[in-house]
Coordinates of C-alpha atoms and ligand atoms in Angstrom, one line a residue:
X134 CA 59.2 -39.4 24.3
X135 CA 60.9 -36.1 25.5
X136 CA 61.0 -32.5 24.1
X137 CA 62.9 -32.5 21.2
X138 CA 66.0 -30.6 20.2
X139 CA 66.7 -28.7 17.3
X140 CA 69.9 -26.6 15.4
X141 CA 67.0 -24.8 13.2
X142 CA 64.4 -22.1 14.1
X143 CA 62.3 -22.7 10.4
X144 CA 61.5 -26.2 13.0
X145 CA 59.9 -24.2 15.2
X146 CA 58.7 -20.9 13.8
X147 CA 57.1 -20.1 10.2
X148 CA 58.6 -18.6 7.2
X149 CA 57.3 -15.2 7.8
X150 CA 58.5 -14.7 11.0
X151 CA 61.7 -16.3 11.0
X152 CA 64.1 -13.0 10.2
X153 CA 62.3 -11.6 13.0
X154 CA 62.6 -14.7 15.2
X155 CA 66.5 -15.1 14.4
X156 CA 67.0 -10.9 15.0
X157 CA 65.3 -11.4 18.3
X158 CA 67.7 -14.9 19.3
X159 CA 70.7 -13.0 18.9
X160 CA 69.7 -9.9 20.6
X161 CA 68.9 -12.7 23.7
X162 CA 72.8 -14.8 23.0
X163 CA 74.2 -10.6 22.8
X164 CA 72.5 -9.7 26.1
X165 CA 72.9 -13.2 27.7
X166 CA 77.1 -12.4 26.8
X167 CA 76.9 -9.1 28.5
X168 CA 75.0 -10.0 31.5
X169 CA 77.3 -12.7 32.2
X170 CA 80.5 -13.0 30.7
X171 CA 79.7 -16.5 29.1
X172 CA 77.5 -17.4 26.3
X173 CA 74.6 -20.0 26.8
X174 CA 75.0 -24.0 26.2
X175 CA 71.9 -24.0 25.2
X176 CA 68.2 -22.2 24.4
X177 CA 64.6 -23.8 25.7
X178 CA 61.0 -22.1 24.4
X179 CA 57.9 -23.3 25.2
X180 CA 54.6 -21.3 23.5
X181 CA 51.9 -19.7 24.7
X182 CA 48.5 -21.2 23.3
X183 CA 44.9 -20.3 22.4
X184 CA 41.9 -22.2 23.4
X185 CA 39.5 -22.3 20.4
X186 CA 37.0 -24.4 22.2
X187 CA 36.6 -26.2 25.6
X188 CA 36.9 -23.5 28.2
X189 CA 36.7 -23.7 32.2
X190 CA 36.2 -27.8 31.9
X191 CA 40.0 -28.5 32.0
X192 CA 39.2 -28.5 35.8
X193 CA 36.0 -30.8 35.4
X194 CA 38.6 -33.3 34.0
X195 CA 36.6 -32.9 30.4
X196 CA 38.9 -32.7 27.2
X197 CA 40.2 -29.5 25.4
X198 CA 41.1 -28.4 22.2
X199 CA 44.0 -25.3 22.1
X200 CA 46.7 -25.4 20.1
X201 CA 50.2 -23.4 20.3
X202 CA 51.0 -20.0 18.7
X203 CA 54.3 -18.4 17.8
X204 CA 54.6 -16.3 21.2
X205 CA 56.5 -17.7 23.9
X206 CA 58.9 -17.4 26.6
X207 CA 62.3 -18.3 25.4
X208 CA 65.7 -18.5 28.4
X209 CA 68.9 -18.8 27.4
X210 CA 70.6 -20.7 30.0
X211 CA 74.4 -21.4 31.3
X212 CA 75.1 -24.0 34.0
X213 CA 78.6 -24.3 36.0
X214 CA 79.1 -26.9 39.0
X215 CA 81.0 -24.7 41.3
X216 CA 77.6 -23.8 43.3
X217 CA 73.9 -23.9 42.6
X218 CA 73.2 -20.3 43.0
X219 CA 70.4 -19.4 40.3
X220 CA 70.6 -16.1 38.4
X221 CA 67.6 -15.0 36.6
X222 CA 67.5 -11.6 34.3
X223 CA 64.9 -10.9 32.2
X224 CA 65.2 -9.0 28.7
X225 CA 62.9 -6.0 30.2
X226 CA 64.9 -5.4 33.5
X227 CA 63.1 -1.9 33.9
X228 CA 59.2 -4.3 34.7
X229 CA 61.3 -7.2 35.5
X230 CA 64.6 -6.7 38.2
X231 CA 67.0 -9.7 37.9
X232 CA 66.7 -11.6 41.2
X233 CA 69.3 -14.4 42.7
X234 CA 68.4 -17.9 44.6
X235 CA 70.1 -20.7 45.6
X236 CA 68.9 -24.8 46.7
X237 CA 68.1 -24.8 49.5
X238 CA 68.1 -29.2 50.1
X239 CA 66.1 -31.9 48.6
X240 CA 63.3 -31.3 51.1
X241 CA 62.7 -27.4 50.5
X242 CA 64.1 -27.1 46.8
X243 CA 63.1 -23.4 47.1
X244 CA 60.6 -21.1 48.8
X245 CA 58.2 -19.3 46.7
X246 CA 56.6 -16.5 49.0
X247 CA 52.7 -17.0 46.8
X248 CA 51.3 -13.8 48.8
X249 CA 53.5 -11.6 46.2
X250 CA 53.0 -11.0 42.8
X251 CA 56.5 -11.8 41.7
X252 CA 57.9 -12.3 38.1
X253 CA 60.6 -14.8 39.2
X254 CA 58.0 -17.2 40.9
X255 CA 57.2 -18.4 37.7
X256 CA 60.4 -19.7 37.2
X257 CA 61.3 -20.8 40.8
X258 CA 57.7 -23.1 40.0
X259 CA 59.7 -24.9 37.3
X260 CA 62.5 -25.4 39.5
X261 CA 60.8 -26.7 42.5
X262 CA 58.6 -29.0 40.6
X263 CA 62.0 -30.4 38.7
X264 CA 63.9 -30.4 41.1
X265 CA 61.7 -32.3 43.8
X266 CA 62.4 -35.2 41.8
X267 CA 65.9 -34.6 41.6
X268 CA 68.7 -37.2 43.1
X269 CA 71.5 -35.2 43.3
X270 CA 72.4 -31.4 43.7
X271 CA 71.5 -29.4 41.2
X272 CA 73.8 -26.9 39.2
X273 CA 74.2 -23.7 39.3
X274 CA 71.7 -21.7 36.6
X275 CA 72.5 -18.3 35.0
X276 CA 69.6 -17.0 33.1
X277 CA 67.8 -15.1 30.7
X278 CA 64.3 -14.3 29.7
X279 CA 62.8 -13.1 26.9
X280 CA 59.0 -13.3 26.5
X281 CA 56.4 -12.0 23.7
X282 CA 53.3 -14.0 25.8
X283 CA 51.4 -10.9 26.7
X284 CA 50.7 -11.2 30.6
X285 CA 47.3 -11.4 31.6
X286 CA 45.7 -12.1 27.8
X287 CA 44.3 -15.7 28.3
X288 CA 47.4 -16.9 26.2
X289 CA 48.9 -18.6 28.7
X290 CA 52.1 -16.2 29.4
X291 CA 52.1 -18.1 32.7
X292 CA 52.2 -21.9 31.3
X293 CA 54.7 -20.5 28.3
X294 CA 57.1 -19.5 31.4
X295 CA 56.5 -22.2 33.7
X296 CA 56.7 -24.6 31.5
X297 CA 59.7 -22.9 29.5
X298 CA 61.6 -23.1 33.5
X299 CA 60.9 -26.7 34.2
X300 CA 62.5 -27.6 30.3
X301 CA 65.8 -24.8 31.5
X302 CA 65.8 -26.8 34.1
X303 CA 65.8 -30.5 33.1
X304 CA 68.6 -29.6 30.6
X305 CA 70.2 -27.9 32.6
X306 CA 70.8 -31.0 34.6
X307 CA 70.4 -33.9 32.3
X308 CA 67.8 -34.9 33.5
X309 CA 65.5 -37.7 32.0
X310 CA 61.9 -36.9 31.7
X311 CA 59.1 -37.2 29.1
X312 CA 57.1 -34.8 27.9
X313 CA 54.2 -36.2 29.8
X314 CA 56.1 -36.5 32.7
X315 CA 57.2 -33.0 32.6
X316 CA 53.5 -31.2 31.9
X317 CA 52.1 -33.5 34.9
X318 CA 54.7 -31.4 36.9
X319 CA 54.7 -27.9 35.0
X320 CA 50.9 -28.6 35.9
X321 CA 50.8 -29.5 39.9
X322 CA 54.1 -26.6 39.8
X323 CA 52.6 -23.7 38.9
X324 CA 49.6 -24.3 41.9
X325 CA 52.7 -23.1 43.8
X326 CA 51.9 -19.5 42.5
X327 CA 48.1 -19.4 44.2
X328 CA 46.1 -20.4 41.0
X329 CA 44.4 -23.5 41.3
X330 CA 44.8 -24.3 37.9
X331 CA 43.7 -27.4 35.0
X332 CA 46.1 -28.7 32.9
X333 CA 45.1 -26.8 29.3
X334 CA 48.1 -24.5 29.1
X335 CA 50.8 -26.5 29.9
X336 CA 50.2 -29.5 27.7
X337 CA 49.2 -27.2 24.9
X338 CA 52.6 -25.8 25.3
X339 CA 54.5 -28.8 26.1
X340 CA 52.8 -31.2 23.5
X341 CA 51.3 -29.1 20.1
X342 CA 52.8 -29.5 16.8
X343 CA 53.2 -27.5 14.2
X344 CA 50.1 -27.1 12.0
X345 CA 47.4 -28.7 14.2
X346 CA 45.3 -27.9 17.2
X347 CA 45.9 -30.1 20.0
X348 CA 42.9 -32.4 21.7
X349 CA 43.9 -32.9 25.4
X350 CA 42.0 -35.1 27.6
X351 CA 43.0 -36.0 30.8
X352 CA 40.8 -38.6 32.6
X353 CA 42.2 -41.7 32.7
X354 CA 45.6 -39.8 32.5
X355 CA 46.7 -37.2 30.6
X356 CA 46.4 -37.8 26.4
X357 CA 46.8 -35.2 23.5
X358 CA 45.9 -35.9 19.6
X359 CA 46.6 -33.5 17.3
X360 CA 43.5 -32.8 15.2
X361 CA 44.0 -31.1 11.5
X362 CA 41.9 -28.0 10.9
X363 CA 40.0 -27.9 8.1
X364 CA 41.1 -25.9 5.0
X365 CA 40.9 -22.4 4.9
X366 CA 40.3 -22.0 8.8
X367 CA 41.9 -18.7 10.1
X368 CA 42.2 -18.1 13.4
X369 CA 42.5 -14.1 14.5
X370 CA 43.2 -13.0 17.9
X371 CA 42.1 -9.9 19.1
X372 CA 42.9 -8.9 22.9
X373 CA 40.5 -6.4 24.5
X374 CA 43.4 -5.0 26.5
X375 CA 41.3 -5.6 29.4
X376 CA 44.2 -6.9 31.6
X377 CA 42.6 -10.3 33.7
X378 CA 45.1 -10.9 36.5
X379 CA 44.4 -14.7 37.6
X380 CA 46.2 -14.0 40.6
X381 CA 44.9 -10.9 42.2
X382 CA 41.3 -11.5 41.4
X383 CA 41.5 -15.7 41.7
X384 CA 39.1 -15.5 45.1
X385 CA 36.4 -13.6 43.2
X386 CA 36.5 -15.6 39.9
X387 CA 38.9 -18.3 38.7
X388 CA 39.7 -20.4 42.1
X389 CA 35.4 -19.8 42.8
X390 CA 34.3 -21.6 39.5
X391 CA 36.5 -24.5 40.6
X392 CA 34.8 -24.6 44.0
X393 CA 31.5 -24.2 42.6
X394 CA 32.0 -26.8 39.5
X395 CA 33.5 -29.0 42.4
X396 CA 31.1 -28.6 45.0
X397 CA 28.4 -29.3 42.5
X398 CA 30.2 -32.2 41.2
X399 CA 30.4 -33.5 44.4
X400 CA 26.4 -32.9 45.2
X401 CA 25.1 -34.3 42.5
X402 CA 27.6 -37.4 43.0
X403 CA 25.6 -37.9 46.4
X404 CA 22.6 -38.2 45.2
X405 CA 23.0 -40.4 42.3
X406 CA 25.4 -42.9 44.3
X407 CA 24.5 -42.2 47.8
X408 CA 25.8 -39.9 50.8
X409 CA 29.4 -41.9 51.0
X410 CA 30.3 -40.4 47.2
X411 CA 33.2 -37.7 47.8
X412 CA 33.8 -38.1 43.8
X413 CA 34.2 -34.0 42.7
X414 CA 34.2 -33.8 39.3
X415 CA 31.8 -33.9 36.5
X416 CA 34.1 -36.3 34.3
X417 CA 34.3 -38.9 37.4
X418 CA 30.7 -38.6 38.0
X419 CA 29.7 -39.3 34.6
X420 CA 32.5 -41.9 34.4
X421 CA 31.0 -43.8 37.2
X422 CA 27.0 -43.1 36.2
X423 CA 27.9 -44.8 32.5
X424 CA 30.5 -47.7 34.1
X425 CA 27.9 -50.2 32.9
X426 CA 26.5 -48.4 30.0
X427 CA 29.4 -48.4 28.4
X428 CA 27.7 -48.4 24.6
X429 CA 26.2 -44.6 25.2
X430 CA 28.3 -42.1 23.4
X431 CA 30.1 -39.6 25.2
X432 CA 28.2 -36.7 24.2
X433 CA 25.1 -38.2 25.0
X434 CA 26.5 -39.4 28.5
X435 CA 26.8 -35.5 28.5
X436 CA 23.1 -34.6 27.6
X437 CA 21.9 -37.3 30.2
X438 CA 23.9 -35.9 32.7
X439 CA 23.2 -32.3 31.9
X440 CA 19.1 -33.2 32.6
X441 CA 20.1 -35.1 36.5
X442 CA 22.2 -31.7 37.1
X443 CA 18.5 -30.2 36.0
X444 CA 16.6 -32.7 38.8
X445 CA 19.2 -32.3 41.3
X446 CA 21.2 -29.1 41.5
X447 CA 18.2 -26.5 42.8
X448 CA 18.5 -22.8 43.3
X449 CA 18.8 -22.2 40.0
X450 CA 18.6 -18.9 39.9
X451 CA 19.1 -17.6 43.0
X452 CA 21.7 -20.1 43.9
X453 CA 23.4 -21.8 47.0
X454 CA 25.0 -19.6 50.0
X455 CA 27.7 -21.5 51.6
X456 CA 25.7 -23.2 54.4
X457 CA 23.1 -24.7 51.5
X458 CA 26.3 -26.1 49.9
X459 CA 27.5 -27.4 52.8
X460 CA 24.0 -29.0 53.9
X461 CA 23.9 -30.6 50.3
X462 CA 27.1 -32.2 50.8
X463 CA 27.1 -33.3 53.6
X464 CA 29.7 -32.2 55.7
X465 CA 29.7 -29.3 58.7
X466 CA 30.2 -25.5 56.7
X467 CA 33.8 -25.1 58.7
X468 CA 34.8 -29.0 57.0
X469 CA 33.6 -28.0 53.6
X470 CA 35.8 -24.3 53.9
X471 CA 39.1 -26.2 55.1
X472 CA 38.7 -28.5 52.1
X473 CA 37.6 -26.6 49.3
X474 CA 38.3 -22.8 50.0
X475 CA 41.4 -22.7 52.6
X476 CA 44.7 -23.3 50.2
X477 CA 42.6 -21.0 47.0
X478 CA 39.9 -18.8 49.1
X479 CA 36.9 -17.5 47.9
X480 CA 34.9 -14.4 48.2
X481 CA 31.2 -14.2 47.8
X482 CA 27.9 -14.3 49.1
X483 CA 26.5 -16.8 46.1
X484 CA 27.7 -20.0 44.6
X485 CA 26.1 -20.8 41.5
X486 CA 26.4 -24.2 41.2
X487 CA 23.8 -25.2 38.6
X488 CA 24.9 -22.4 35.8
X489 CA 28.4 -23.8 36.0
X490 CA 27.3 -27.9 36.0
X491 CA 25.5 -26.7 32.4
X492 CA 28.3 -24.5 31.1
X493 CA 30.4 -27.6 32.0
X494 CA 28.7 -30.1 30.2
X495 CA 27.4 -28.1 27.5
X496 CA 31.0 -26.9 26.7
X497 CA 32.5 -30.4 26.8
X498 CA 29.9 -31.7 24.3
X499 CA 30.7 -29.1 22.0
X500 CA 34.8 -30.0 22.2
X501 CA 33.7 -33.5 21.1
X502 CA 31.2 -31.9 18.5
X503 CA 34.7 -29.8 17.1
X504 CA 36.3 -32.4 17.0
X505 CA 34.4 -34.5 15.2
X506 CA 33.1 -31.9 12.4
X507 CA 37.3 -31.6 11.6
X508 CA 37.6 -34.6 11.6
X509 CA 34.8 -35.7 8.9
X510 CA 35.2 -31.9 7.4
X511 CA 35.8 -33.5 3.5
X512 CA 32.6 -35.1 3.9
X513 CA 30.6 -31.3 4.2
X514 CA 33.5 -29.2 2.8
X515 CA 30.8 -26.1 2.5
X516 CA 29.4 -26.1 5.7
X517 CA 32.2 -27.3 8.2
X518 CA 33.2 -23.7 8.9
X519 CA 29.7 -22.2 9.5
X520 CA 29.5 -24.9 11.9
X521 CA 32.8 -24.7 13.9
X522 CA 31.7 -21.5 13.9
X523 CA 28.6 -21.8 15.3
X524 CA 30.4 -23.4 18.1
X525 CA 32.5 -21.3 19.5
X526 CA 29.4 -18.3 19.1
X527 CA 27.5 -21.0 21.0
X528 CA 30.4 -21.4 23.7
X529 CA 31.0 -17.5 23.7
X530 CA 27.4 -17.5 24.8
X531 CA 27.5 -19.7 27.7
X532 CA 30.6 -18.6 28.9
X533 CA 28.6 -14.8 29.2
X534 CA 25.4 -16.2 30.4
X535 CA 26.4 -18.9 32.1
X536 CA 29.8 -19.2 33.9
X537 CA 29.7 -15.4 34.1
X538 CA 33.3 -15.1 32.9
X539 CA 32.9 -12.8 30.2
X540 CA 33.3 -8.5 30.2
X541 CA 31.5 -6.0 28.2
X542 CA 35.0 -5.7 26.3
X543 CA 34.4 -9.2 25.2
X544 CA 31.5 -9.6 24.3
X545 CA 32.2 -6.1 22.5
X546 CA 34.7 -7.0 20.4
X547 CA 33.1 -10.8 19.7
X548 CA 29.9 -8.9 18.4
X549 CA 31.7 -6.5 16.1
X550 CA 33.7 -9.0 14.7
X551 CA 30.6 -11.7 14.0
X552 CA 29.2 -8.2 12.0
X553 CA 32.5 -8.1 10.1
X554 CA 33.4 -11.5 8.8
X555 CA 34.0 -14.1 11.2
X556 CA 32.4 -17.1 11.4
X557 CA 32.6 -17.8 15.4
X558 CA 34.1 -15.5 18.2
X559 CA 34.6 -16.3 21.9
X560 CA 36.7 -15.6 24.6
X561 CA 40.0 -17.3 24.8
X562 CA 41.2 -18.5 28.1
X563 CA 39.6 -18.0 31.8
X564 CA 38.0 -14.5 30.5
X565 CA 37.3 -11.7 32.6
X566 CA 39.4 -9.5 30.1
X567 CA 42.0 -10.7 28.2
X568 CA 42.4 -12.4 24.7
X569 CA 39.4 -13.1 21.9
X570 CA 39.9 -16.1 19.6
X571 CA 37.9 -15.2 15.9
X572 CA 37.3 -17.8 13.2
X573 CA 37.1 -16.3 9.6
X574 CA 38.6 -17.0 6.0
X575 CA 42.0 -16.2 4.7
X576 CA 40.2 -13.6 2.3
X577 CA 37.7 -11.7 5.2
X578 CA 41.0 -11.8 7.9
X579 CA 42.7 -7.8 6.3
X580 CA 38.6 -6.6 6.8
X581 CA 38.0 -8.4 9.7
X582 CA 41.1 -6.5 11.2
X583 CA 40.2 -3.5 10.3
X584 CA 37.0 -3.1 11.4
X585 CA 37.7 -4.3 15.0
X586 CA 40.6 -1.7 14.8
X587 CA 38.6 0.7 14.2
X588 CA 35.7 0.3 16.0
X589 CA 37.2 -1.1 19.1
X590 CA 40.8 -0.1 19.3
X591 CA 40.9 3.4 18.2
X592 CA 37.2 4.6 19.9
X593 CA 38.6 2.8 23.5
X594 CA 42.0 3.1 23.2
X595 CA 42.9 6.3 21.1
X596 CA 46.9 6.4 22.2
X597 CA 47.6 2.9 20.5
X598 CA 50.4 3.3 18.0
X599 CA 50.7 0.7 14.7
X600 CA 52.9 -1.8 16.5
X601 CA 50.7 -2.0 19.7
X602 CA 47.7 -2.7 17.5
X603 CA 49.4 -5.3 16.0
X604 CA 50.4 -6.7 18.6
X605 CA 46.9 -6.9 20.6
X606 CA 45.0 -8.0 16.9
X607 CA 46.7 -10.5 14.8
X608 CA 46.5 -14.1 12.8
X609 CA 47.9 -16.5 14.1
X610 CA 48.8 -20.4 13.1
X611 CA 49.0 -23.7 15.1
X612 CA 52.4 -23.8 16.1
X613 CA 55.1 -26.4 17.2
X614 CA 55.5 -26.7 21.2
X615 CA 58.1 -27.2 23.8
X616 CA 61.7 -27.4 22.1
X617 CA 65.5 -26.9 23.5
X618 CA 67.3 -24.8 20.5
X619 CA 71.1 -25.4 20.2
X620 CA 71.7 -24.2 16.5
X621 CA 74.0 -20.6 17.8
X622 CA 77.4 -20.2 18.2
X623 CA 78.6 -21.0 21.5
X624 CA 82.1 -19.3 21.6
Ligands
LIG220 P1 44.3 -18.8 30.9 O1 43.8 -17.9 31.7 O2 44.9 -18.8 30.1 O3 45.9 -18.8 31.7 C1 43.1 -20.5 32.3 C2 43.4 -21.7 33.3 C3 43.3 -22.7 32.0 C4 42.1 -23.5 32.0 C5 41.5 -21.7 31.3 C6 39.9 -21.5 31.0 C7 45.9 -21.4 34.1 C8 47.2 -21.7 34.5 N1 45.3 -21.6 33.0 O4 43.8 -20.3 31.2 O5 43.8 -24.2 32.6 O6 41.6 -23.6 33.1 O7 41.7 -20.7 32.0 O8 39.5 -22.9 30.3 O9 45.2 -21.4 35.4

């Protein structure tokens, strides 16, 4: 299945935002003409996402449950056969100045300097990823980018940008690519900007369907399943306005967690299967351990694996030093560093393998419980939302206390939300700032939003005007994934 093409914005956006979106698209087209003195040939869009549950487990191979949001990255594009130059401009030129580059041949495609925080690198990631597999020199492109996903908010602005760039390049060069291939390439491509990302965001951005959450699984291969959310469930996104920049803080936060979970899994694998085991995700370890016991449900497998973690991952409170970790993994320290910490360096004295494993396995189990609860919602309509909310609250506590990826502001917003009508409240995305996702019912949305505005934003950010406040906290519905839009006047 390839990415759908539509000529009508109402297949993408909700009725309530159609007018605003069509004005936005008109504005992008006008600006494109001013800039490049021609009309765009097509427009692509890829959305951000909010992760309802399943945090920091995608890179351990476990399934997650995001949904796409309306906020997205839109790119208007024209092409030429005359040359292979690419011009990329942004509607916020003052913040994101226009850049140009040229195709550097089949082997290099384009050089990306990952040591610099440079907005056009995200475009180049999509460009490189797609053209590495193309047979012929690509077309030249004029591109205008317009993004509405707040950066550093945990709503996946980067994946929305990389996926829309990839889609722009695919469409411009008429490459025949399925959604699956596009997603898989975008996942690998995003690593070119220096973040060892999992695959949830790109999958959500490409595969989501309007009105459904998306159960994304990664093993044995990327697979997605739409999940109907129970009637009456309303989600609100509240951004803490603490910017979490994965690129800059990677060595102490995101990339370090990837190392802690991979090495933890490798040690567990060695304890269970002998010293030549090199498995380094908990999902691989679990699948191997239970390969002959397929009658054990996945949730029970997770519980049993957790008991094995209790036994085998020691130093529970104080964590491991680098040397202790190398000893446990059976590698000389330098070899372990070369294998796990060179492409994405880390900065720490202590590696908390047990706490991270505990979070990963309980969180993976919560995702399964959440999906099952949604699937059986009609059997217990009165308690379903409380149950889902409870799982979200447990998830937040685990992120905070075992995965250490929350922060005081996220904890404050989540507690306030629970006091004012949220059944569940948790950080969403990588954490360390960024956004939270709150589950409530329609009747409570206004009070909930009002209370958080009064007790969080107006206290901490009194300078914010109403528009900025409405940008920080807003209700959201499951939206459609990546789309090619051609329904505009091409003259
Ligand atoms: P955010 O912070 O929303 O970009 C990141 C990762 C996800 C996942 C979550 C934590 C990238 C691009 N995304 O999401 O794959 O690991 O953190 O659950 O790195």
